[in-house]
Short mmCIF file of C-alpha atoms and ligand atoms in Angstrom, two decimals:
data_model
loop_
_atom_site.label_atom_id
_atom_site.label_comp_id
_atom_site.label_asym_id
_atom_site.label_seq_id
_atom_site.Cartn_x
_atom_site.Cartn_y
_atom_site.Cartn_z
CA UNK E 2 0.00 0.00 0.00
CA UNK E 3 1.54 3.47 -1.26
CA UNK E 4 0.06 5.34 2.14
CA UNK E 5 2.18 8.25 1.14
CA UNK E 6 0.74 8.43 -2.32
CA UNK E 7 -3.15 8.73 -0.59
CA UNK E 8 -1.99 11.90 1.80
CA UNK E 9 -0.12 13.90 -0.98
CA UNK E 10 -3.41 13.07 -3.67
CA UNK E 11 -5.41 14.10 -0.46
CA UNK E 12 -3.41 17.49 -0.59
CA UNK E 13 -3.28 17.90 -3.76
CA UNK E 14 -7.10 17.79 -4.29
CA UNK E 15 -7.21 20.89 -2.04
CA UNK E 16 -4.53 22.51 -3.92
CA UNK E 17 -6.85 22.11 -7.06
CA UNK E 18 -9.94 23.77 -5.11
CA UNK E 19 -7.44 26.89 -4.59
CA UNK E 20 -7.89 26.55 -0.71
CA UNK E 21 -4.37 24.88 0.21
CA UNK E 22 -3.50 26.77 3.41
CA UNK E 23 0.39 28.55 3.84
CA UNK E 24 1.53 28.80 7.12
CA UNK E 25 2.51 32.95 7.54
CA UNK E 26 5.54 32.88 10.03
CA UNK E 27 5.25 35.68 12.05
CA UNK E 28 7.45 36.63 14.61
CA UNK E 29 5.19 38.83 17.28
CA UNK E 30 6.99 41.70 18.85
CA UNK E 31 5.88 42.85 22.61
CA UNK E 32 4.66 46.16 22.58
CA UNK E 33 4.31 46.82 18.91
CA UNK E 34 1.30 45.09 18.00
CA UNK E 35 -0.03 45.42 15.41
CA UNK E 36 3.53 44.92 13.78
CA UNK E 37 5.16 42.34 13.06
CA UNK E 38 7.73 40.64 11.61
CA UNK E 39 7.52 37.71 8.64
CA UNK E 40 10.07 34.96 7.53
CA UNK E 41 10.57 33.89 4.52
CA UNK E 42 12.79 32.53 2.11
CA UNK E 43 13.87 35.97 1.16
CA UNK E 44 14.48 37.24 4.89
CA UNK E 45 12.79 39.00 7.34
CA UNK E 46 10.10 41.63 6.27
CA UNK E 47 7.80 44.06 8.62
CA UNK E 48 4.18 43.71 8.14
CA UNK E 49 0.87 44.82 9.73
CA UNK E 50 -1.10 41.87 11.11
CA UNK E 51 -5.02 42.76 9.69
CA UNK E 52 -6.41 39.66 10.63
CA UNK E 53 -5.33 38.33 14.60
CA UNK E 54 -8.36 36.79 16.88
CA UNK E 55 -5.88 38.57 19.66
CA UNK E 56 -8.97 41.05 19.42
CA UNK E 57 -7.43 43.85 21.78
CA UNK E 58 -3.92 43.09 21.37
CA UNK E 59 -3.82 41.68 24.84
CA UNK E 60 -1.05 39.38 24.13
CA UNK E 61 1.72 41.31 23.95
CA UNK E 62 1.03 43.60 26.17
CA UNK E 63 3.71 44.37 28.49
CA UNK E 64 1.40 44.03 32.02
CA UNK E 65 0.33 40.25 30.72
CA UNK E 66 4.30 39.40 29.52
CA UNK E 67 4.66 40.89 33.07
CA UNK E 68 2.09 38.80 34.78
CA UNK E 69 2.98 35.13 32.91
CA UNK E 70 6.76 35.97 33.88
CA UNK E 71 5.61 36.13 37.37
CA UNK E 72 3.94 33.28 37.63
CA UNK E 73 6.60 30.98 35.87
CA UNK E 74 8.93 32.88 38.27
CA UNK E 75 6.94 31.24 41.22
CA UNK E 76 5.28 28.85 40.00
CA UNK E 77 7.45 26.84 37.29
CA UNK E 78 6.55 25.85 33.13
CA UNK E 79 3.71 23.09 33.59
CA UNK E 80 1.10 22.42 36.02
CA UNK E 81 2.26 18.98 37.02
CA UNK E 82 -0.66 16.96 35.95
CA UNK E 83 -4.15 16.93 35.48
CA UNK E 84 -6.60 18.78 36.92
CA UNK E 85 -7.66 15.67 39.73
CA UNK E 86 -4.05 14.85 40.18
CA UNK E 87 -1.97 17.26 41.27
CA UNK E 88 -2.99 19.24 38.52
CA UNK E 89 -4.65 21.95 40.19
CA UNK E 90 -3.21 24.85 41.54
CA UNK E 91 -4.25 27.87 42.95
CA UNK E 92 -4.07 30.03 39.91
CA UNK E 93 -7.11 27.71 38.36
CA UNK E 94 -9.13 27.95 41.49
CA UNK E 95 -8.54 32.11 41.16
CA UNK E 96 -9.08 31.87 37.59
CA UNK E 97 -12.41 30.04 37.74
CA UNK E 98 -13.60 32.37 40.64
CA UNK E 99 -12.87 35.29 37.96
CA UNK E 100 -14.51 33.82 35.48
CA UNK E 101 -17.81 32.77 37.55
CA UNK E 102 -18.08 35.89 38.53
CA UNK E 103 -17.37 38.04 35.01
CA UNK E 104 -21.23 35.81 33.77
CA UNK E 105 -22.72 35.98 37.11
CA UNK E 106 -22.97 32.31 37.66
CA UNK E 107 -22.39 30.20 40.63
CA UNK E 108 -19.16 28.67 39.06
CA UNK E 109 -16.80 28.03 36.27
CA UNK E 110 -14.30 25.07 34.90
CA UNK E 111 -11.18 25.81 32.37
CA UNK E 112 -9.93 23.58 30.02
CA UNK E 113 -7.16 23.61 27.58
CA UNK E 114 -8.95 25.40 25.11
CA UNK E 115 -12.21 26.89 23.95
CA UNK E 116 -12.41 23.96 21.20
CA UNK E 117 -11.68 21.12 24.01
CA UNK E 118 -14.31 23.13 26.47
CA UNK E 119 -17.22 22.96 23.88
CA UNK E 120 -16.63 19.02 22.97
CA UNK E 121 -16.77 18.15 26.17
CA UNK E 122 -18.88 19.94 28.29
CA UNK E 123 -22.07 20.00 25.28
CA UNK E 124 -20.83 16.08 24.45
CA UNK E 125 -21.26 15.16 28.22
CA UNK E 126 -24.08 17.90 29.38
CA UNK E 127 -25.74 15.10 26.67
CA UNK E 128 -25.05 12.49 27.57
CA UNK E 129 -26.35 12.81 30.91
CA UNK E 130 -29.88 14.47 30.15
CA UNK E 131 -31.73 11.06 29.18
CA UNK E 132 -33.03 11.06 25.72
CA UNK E 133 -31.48 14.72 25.44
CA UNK E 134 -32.67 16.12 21.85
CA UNK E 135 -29.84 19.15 21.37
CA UNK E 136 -31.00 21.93 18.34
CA UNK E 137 -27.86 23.88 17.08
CA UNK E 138 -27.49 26.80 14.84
CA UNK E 139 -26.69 25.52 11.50
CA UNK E 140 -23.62 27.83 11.82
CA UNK E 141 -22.25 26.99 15.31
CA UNK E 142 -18.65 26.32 15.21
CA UNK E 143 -16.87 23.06 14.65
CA UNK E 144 -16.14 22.27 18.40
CA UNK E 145 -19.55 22.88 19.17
CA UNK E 146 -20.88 20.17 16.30
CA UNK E 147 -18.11 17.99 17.54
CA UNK E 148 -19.80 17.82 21.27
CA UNK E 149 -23.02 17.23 19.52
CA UNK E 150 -21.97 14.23 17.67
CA UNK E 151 -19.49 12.89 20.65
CA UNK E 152 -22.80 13.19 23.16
CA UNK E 153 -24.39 11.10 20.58
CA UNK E 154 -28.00 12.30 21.12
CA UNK E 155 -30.80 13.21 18.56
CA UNK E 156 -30.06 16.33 16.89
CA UNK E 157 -31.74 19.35 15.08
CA UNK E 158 -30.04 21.71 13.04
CA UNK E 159 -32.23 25.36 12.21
CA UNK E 160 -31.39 27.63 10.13
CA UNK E 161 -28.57 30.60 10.95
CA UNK E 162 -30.10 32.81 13.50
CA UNK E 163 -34.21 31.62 12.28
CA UNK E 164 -35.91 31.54 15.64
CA UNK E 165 -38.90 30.58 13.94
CA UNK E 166 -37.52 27.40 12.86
CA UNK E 167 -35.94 27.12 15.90
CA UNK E 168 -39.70 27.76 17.47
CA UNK E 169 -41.27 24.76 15.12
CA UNK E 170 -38.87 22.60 15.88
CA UNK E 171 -39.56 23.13 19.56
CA UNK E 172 -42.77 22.83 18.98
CA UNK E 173 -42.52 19.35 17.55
CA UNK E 174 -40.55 17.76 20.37
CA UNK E 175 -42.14 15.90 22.98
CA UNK E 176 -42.99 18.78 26.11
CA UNK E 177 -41.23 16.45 28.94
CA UNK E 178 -38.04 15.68 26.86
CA UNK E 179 -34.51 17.32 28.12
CA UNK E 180 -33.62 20.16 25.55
CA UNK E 181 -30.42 21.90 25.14
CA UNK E 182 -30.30 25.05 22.32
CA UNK E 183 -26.48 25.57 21.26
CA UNK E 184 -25.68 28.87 19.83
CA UNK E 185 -23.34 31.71 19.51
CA UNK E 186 -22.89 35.23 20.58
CA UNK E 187 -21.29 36.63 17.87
CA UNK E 188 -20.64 34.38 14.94
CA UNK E 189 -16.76 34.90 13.89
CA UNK E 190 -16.73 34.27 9.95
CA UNK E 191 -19.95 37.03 9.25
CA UNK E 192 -19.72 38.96 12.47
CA UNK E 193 -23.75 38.60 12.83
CA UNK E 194 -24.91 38.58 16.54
CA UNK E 195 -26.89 35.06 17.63
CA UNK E 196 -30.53 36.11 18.70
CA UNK E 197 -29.56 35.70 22.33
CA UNK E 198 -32.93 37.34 24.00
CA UNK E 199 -35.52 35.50 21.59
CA UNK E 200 -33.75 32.54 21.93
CA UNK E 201 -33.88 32.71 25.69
CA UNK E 202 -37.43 33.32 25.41
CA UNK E 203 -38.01 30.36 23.67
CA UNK E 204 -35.77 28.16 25.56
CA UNK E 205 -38.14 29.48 28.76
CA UNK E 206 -41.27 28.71 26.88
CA UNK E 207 -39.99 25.04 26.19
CA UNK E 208 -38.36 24.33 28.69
CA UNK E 209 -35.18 24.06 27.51
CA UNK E 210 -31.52 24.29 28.44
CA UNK E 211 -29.39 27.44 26.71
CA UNK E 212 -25.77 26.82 26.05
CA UNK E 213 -24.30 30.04 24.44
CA UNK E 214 -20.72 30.32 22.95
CA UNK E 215 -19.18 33.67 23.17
CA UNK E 216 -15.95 32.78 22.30
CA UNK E 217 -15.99 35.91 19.81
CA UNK E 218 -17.38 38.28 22.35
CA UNK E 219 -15.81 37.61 25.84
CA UNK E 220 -13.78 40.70 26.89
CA UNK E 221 -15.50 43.06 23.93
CA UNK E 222 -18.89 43.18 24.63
CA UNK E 223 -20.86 44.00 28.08
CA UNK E 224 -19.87 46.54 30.84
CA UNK E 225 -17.14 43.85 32.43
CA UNK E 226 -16.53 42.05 29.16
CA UNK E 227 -18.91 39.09 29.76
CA UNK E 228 -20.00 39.24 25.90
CA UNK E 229 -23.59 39.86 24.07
CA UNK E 230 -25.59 38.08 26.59
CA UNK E 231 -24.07 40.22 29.32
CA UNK E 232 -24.64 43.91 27.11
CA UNK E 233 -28.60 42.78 26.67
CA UNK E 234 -28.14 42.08 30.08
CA UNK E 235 -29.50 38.78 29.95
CA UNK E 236 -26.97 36.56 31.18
CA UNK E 237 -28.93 35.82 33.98
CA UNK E 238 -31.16 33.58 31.67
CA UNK E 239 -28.47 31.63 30.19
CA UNK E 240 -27.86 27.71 31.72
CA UNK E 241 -24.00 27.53 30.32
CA UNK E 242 -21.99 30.61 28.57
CA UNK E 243 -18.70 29.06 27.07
CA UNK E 244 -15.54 31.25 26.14
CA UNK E 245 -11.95 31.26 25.24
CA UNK E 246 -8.91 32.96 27.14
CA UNK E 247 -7.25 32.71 23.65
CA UNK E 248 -9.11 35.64 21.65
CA UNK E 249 -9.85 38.85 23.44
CA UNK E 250 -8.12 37.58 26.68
CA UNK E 251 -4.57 37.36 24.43
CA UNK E 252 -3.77 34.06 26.81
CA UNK E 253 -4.68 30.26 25.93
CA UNK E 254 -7.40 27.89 27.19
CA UNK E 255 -11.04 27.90 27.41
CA UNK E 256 -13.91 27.67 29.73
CA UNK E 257 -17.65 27.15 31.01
CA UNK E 258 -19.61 29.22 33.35
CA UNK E 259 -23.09 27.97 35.20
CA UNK E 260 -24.61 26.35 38.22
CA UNK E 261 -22.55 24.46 40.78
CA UNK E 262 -24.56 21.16 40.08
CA UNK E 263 -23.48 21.56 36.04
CA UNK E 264 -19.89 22.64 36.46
CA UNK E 265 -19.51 19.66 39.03
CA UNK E 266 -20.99 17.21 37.03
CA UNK E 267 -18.74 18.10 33.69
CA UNK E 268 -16.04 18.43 35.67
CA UNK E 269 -16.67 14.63 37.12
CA UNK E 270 -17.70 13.28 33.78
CA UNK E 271 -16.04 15.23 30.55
CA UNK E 272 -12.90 13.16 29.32
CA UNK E 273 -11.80 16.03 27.88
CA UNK E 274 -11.55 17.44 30.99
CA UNK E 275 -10.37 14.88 33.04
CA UNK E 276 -7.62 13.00 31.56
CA UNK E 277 -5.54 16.00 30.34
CA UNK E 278 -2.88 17.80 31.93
CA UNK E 279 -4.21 21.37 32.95
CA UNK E 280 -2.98 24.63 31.93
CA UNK E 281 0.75 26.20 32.70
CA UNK E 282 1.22 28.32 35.32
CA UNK E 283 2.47 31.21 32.37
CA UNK E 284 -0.61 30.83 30.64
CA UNK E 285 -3.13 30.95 33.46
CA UNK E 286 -0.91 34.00 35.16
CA UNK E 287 -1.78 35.76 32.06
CA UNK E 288 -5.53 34.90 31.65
CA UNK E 289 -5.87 35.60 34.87
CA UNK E 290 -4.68 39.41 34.49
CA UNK E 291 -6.27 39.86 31.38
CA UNK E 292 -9.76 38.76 33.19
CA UNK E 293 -9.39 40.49 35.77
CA UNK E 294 -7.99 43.84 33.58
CA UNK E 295 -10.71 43.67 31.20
CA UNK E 296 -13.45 43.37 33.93
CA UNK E 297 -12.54 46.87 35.38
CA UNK E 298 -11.33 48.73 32.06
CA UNK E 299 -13.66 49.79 29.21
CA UNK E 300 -11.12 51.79 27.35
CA UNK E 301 -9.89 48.65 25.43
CA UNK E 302 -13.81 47.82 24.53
CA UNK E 303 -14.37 51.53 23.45
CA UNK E 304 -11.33 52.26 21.08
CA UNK E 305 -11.87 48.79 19.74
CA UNK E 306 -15.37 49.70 18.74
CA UNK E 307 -14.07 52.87 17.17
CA UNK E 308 -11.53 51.46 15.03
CA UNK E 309 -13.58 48.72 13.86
CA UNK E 310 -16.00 51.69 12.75
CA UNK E 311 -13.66 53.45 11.10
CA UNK E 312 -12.01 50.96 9.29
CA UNK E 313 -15.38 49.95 7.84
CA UNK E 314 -16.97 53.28 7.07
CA UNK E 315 -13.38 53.64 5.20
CA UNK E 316 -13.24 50.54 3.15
CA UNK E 317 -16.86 50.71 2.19
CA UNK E 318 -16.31 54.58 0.80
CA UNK E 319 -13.26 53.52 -0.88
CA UNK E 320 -16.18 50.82 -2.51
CA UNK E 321 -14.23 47.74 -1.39
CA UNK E 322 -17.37 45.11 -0.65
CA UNK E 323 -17.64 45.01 3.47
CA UNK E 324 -20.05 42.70 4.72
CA UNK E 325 -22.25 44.00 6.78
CA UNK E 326 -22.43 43.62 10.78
CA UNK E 327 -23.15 45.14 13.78
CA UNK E 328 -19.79 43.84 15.12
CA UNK E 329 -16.10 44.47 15.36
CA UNK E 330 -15.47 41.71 12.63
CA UNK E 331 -15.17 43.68 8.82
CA UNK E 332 -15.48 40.83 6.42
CA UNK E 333 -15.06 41.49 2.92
CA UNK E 334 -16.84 40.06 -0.11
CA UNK E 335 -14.14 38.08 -2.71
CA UNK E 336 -16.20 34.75 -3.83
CA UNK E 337 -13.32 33.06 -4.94
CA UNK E 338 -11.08 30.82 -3.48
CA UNK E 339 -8.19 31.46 -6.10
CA UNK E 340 -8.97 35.24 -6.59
CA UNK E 341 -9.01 35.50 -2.41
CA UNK E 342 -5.45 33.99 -2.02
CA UNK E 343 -4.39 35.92 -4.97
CA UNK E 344 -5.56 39.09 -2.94
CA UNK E 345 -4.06 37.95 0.57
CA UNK E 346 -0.84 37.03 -1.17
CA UNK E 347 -0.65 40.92 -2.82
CA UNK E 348 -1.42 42.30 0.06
CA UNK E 349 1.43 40.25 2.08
CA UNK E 350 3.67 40.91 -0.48
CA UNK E 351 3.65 43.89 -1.70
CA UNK E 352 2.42 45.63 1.58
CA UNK E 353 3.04 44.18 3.98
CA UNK E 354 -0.61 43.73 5.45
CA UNK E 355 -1.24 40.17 6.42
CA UNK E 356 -5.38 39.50 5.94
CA UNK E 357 -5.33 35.41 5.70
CA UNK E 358 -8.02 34.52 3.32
CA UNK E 359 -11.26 32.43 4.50
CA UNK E 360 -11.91 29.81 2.31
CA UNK E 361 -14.16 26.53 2.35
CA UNK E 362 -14.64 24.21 4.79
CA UNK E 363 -14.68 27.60 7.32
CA UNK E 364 -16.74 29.11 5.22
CA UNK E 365 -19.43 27.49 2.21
CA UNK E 366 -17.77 27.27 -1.21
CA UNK E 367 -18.49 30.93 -3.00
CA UNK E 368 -18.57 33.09 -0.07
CA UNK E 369 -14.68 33.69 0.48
CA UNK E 370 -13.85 36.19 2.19
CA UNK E 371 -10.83 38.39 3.93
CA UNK E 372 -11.66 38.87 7.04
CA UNK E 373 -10.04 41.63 9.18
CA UNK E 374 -10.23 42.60 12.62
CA UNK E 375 -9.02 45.70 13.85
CA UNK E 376 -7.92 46.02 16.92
CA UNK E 377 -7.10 49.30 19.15
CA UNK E 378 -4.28 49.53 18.05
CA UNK E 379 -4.64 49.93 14.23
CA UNK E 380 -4.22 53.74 13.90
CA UNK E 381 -5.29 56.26 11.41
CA UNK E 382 -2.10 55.30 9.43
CA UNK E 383 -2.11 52.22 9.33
CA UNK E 384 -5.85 52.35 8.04
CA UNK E 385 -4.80 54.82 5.27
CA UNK E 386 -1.97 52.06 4.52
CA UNK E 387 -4.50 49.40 4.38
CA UNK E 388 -7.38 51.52 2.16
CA UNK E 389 -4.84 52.10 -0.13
CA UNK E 390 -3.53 48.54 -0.54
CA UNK E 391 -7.16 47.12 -0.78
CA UNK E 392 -7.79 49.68 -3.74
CA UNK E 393 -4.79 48.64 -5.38
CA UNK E 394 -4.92 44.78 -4.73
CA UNK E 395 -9.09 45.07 -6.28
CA UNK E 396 -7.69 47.13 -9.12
CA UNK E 397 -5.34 44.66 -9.94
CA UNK E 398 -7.19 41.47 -9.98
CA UNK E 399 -10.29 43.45 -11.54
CA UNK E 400 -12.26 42.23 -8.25
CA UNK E 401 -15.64 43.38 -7.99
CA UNK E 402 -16.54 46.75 -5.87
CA UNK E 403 -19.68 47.11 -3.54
CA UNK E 404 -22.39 48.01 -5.70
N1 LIG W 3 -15.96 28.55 19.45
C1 LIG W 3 -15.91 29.38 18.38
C2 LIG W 3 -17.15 30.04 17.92
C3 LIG W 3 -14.68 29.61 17.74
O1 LIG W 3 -14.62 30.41 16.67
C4 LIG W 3 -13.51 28.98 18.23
C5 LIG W 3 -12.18 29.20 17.61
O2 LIG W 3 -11.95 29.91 16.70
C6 LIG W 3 -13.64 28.14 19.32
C7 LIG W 3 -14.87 27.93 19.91
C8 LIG W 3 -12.44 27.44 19.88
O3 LIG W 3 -11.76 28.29 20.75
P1 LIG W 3 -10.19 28.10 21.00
O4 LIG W 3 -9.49 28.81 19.89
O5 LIG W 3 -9.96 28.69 22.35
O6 LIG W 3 -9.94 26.63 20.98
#
């Protein structure tokens, strides 16, 4: 058998498709994000990073370098095991107090990341609700439809943010059977807010559990940075809110937040929770300071919200095809995987802005997009630098302009 034959046709078939990814090496630089530097073949080049889910530039800020030195300082490079055996140390416990608190819920559990957190606290929330029927947003992301097939229940998919299919399907489920609604705050790829308060109405009306990922909105949205739910002020209604320490919080790992009966029974039943080795001491140091930073500051939040706006309202009168969104994601139209590389690659290259293109399976086949995210820290220059390049790069390839 020629096994290496069947991985390199495998890659090859997504070369053909136009959506074979390239690693960018970038070499991060405390203290001057958004620059950067990139390795290549050719040597070392500055660039602009357009496109990092390090929302507020957290992670290399000099306060959270401080605060992960510190804890390495006192408390060594790994966390000695897993969480149950002598895996657990007191930065976790602080960490998961933090977190409990930012959503208002009686208590919280980390895991190694947000992916890990949504696989196994949906598979085994599940699992242990007999004959559980779970309905998901047809758009939820991958970790969450990879704790709905692990927790091996019935499923029902409705359609992206429809709460009247979501209402029908209710409807057609048995009254007394355990429901659990997965959905998201803000959904990363079109920046479109999930329809957290009629969705929590439903859930009410039908009994049902709420589980609400806000990976994309922890630390942005609502007065502490508890995301959407927490800025309609309805986190109160919401059974489990899941997030990341990885995106806004600039640190690594992932979490859940809800009632001391849930968080104890995922904690004594989630594989993926139990039988891996918990988070370093640097990492949680760091989450922990961001959490805790976040909560108490809303300049971050503000200035992020105003350079999201501006970079918008700039590309769109320059005519360069922004999707639309009430959030701080600007994704614009290409609908084509070649054409999109093509367009990432001229940007890299010949200006040194780094937007990765978004191609199929993250996205469906036709809707590629760039998709950039500014953060704070993308001044008024750097915006001019990047209207300009856009207008050249969709002058070039003769790509299509908003209408
Ligand atoms: N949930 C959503 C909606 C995401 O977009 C992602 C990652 O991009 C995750 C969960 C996984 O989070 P993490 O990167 O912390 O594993």
């Amino acid at each position: 058998m020629d096994y290496e034959r069947i991985f390199r046709d495998a890659v090859t078939a997504v070369r053909v498709e136009g959506r074979y990814r390239v690693f960018c090496d970038i070499e991060r630089q405390v203290g001057s994000f958004p620059r950067a530097l990139r390795h290549t073949a050719r040597g070392v080049r500055p660039i602009v990073i357009w496109c990092s889910n390090d929302y507020l530039g957290m992670g290399t800020r000099p306060f959270m370098v401080e605060a992960a030195l510190a804890a390495v300082t006192q408390h060594g490079t790994g966390a000695g095991g897993t969480r149950n055996i002598s895996g657990s140390n007191h930065l976790h416990v602080s960490l998961e107090r933090e977190l409990a608190d930012l959503h208002g819920k009686e208590a919280a559990l980390v895991f190694t990341s947000g992916y890990v957190a949504n696989e196994a606290a949906i598979s085994t929330v599940a699992k242990l609700l007999p004959d559980c029927i779970v309905f998901s947003d047809e758009k939820n992301h991958a970790s969450m439809i990879a704790g709905i097939r692990s927790g091996g229940t019935s499923k029902r998919i409705f359609r992206h943010n429809d709460v009247a299919h979501l209402e029908q399907m209710l409807k057609e489920t048995a009254p007394d059977r355990p429901k659990l609604i997965a959905f998201e705050g803000v959904y990363s790829m079109d920046g479109s807010f999930g329809k957290v308060r009629e969705i929590l109405d439903l859930a009410e009306r039908h009994s049902a559990m709420t589980y609400l990922d806000e990976v994309h909105a922890v630390g942005m949205y609502g007065h502490r940075g508890g995301g959407i739910a927490q800025m309609l002020g309805e986190e109160h209604r919401v059974t489990v809110i899941q997030g990341t320490l990885a995106k806004a919080f600039g640190a690594l790992g992932g979490y859940i937040a809800g009632s001391v009966a849930l968080i104890d029974a995922v904690r004594s039943y989630a594989p993926g929770f139990i039988f891996t080795t918990s988070l370093p001491p640097a990492v949680t140091g760091a989450a922990l300071a961001s959490v805790r930073h976040l909560k108490a500051s809303d300049a971050e939040r503000i200035q992020h919200q105003e350079r999201a706006s501006a970079v918008r309202r700039r590309l769109a009168a320059a005519g360069i095809p922004v999707m639309d969104n009430p959030s701080h994601i600007v994704p614009v139209f290409v609908g084509d995987p070649v054409l999109c590389k093509q367009a990432s690659d001229l940007l890299l290259e010949e200006h040194g802005i780094y937007i990765q293109p978004i191609n199929y399976p993250t996205v469906p086949r036709g809707t590629e997009r760039l998709r950039i995210t500014p953060s704070p820290f993308h001044d008024d220059q750097l915006v001019d630098h990047l209207v300009t390049a856009m207008q050249s790069v969709w002058s070039n390839l003769s790509l299509k302009r908003a209408a």
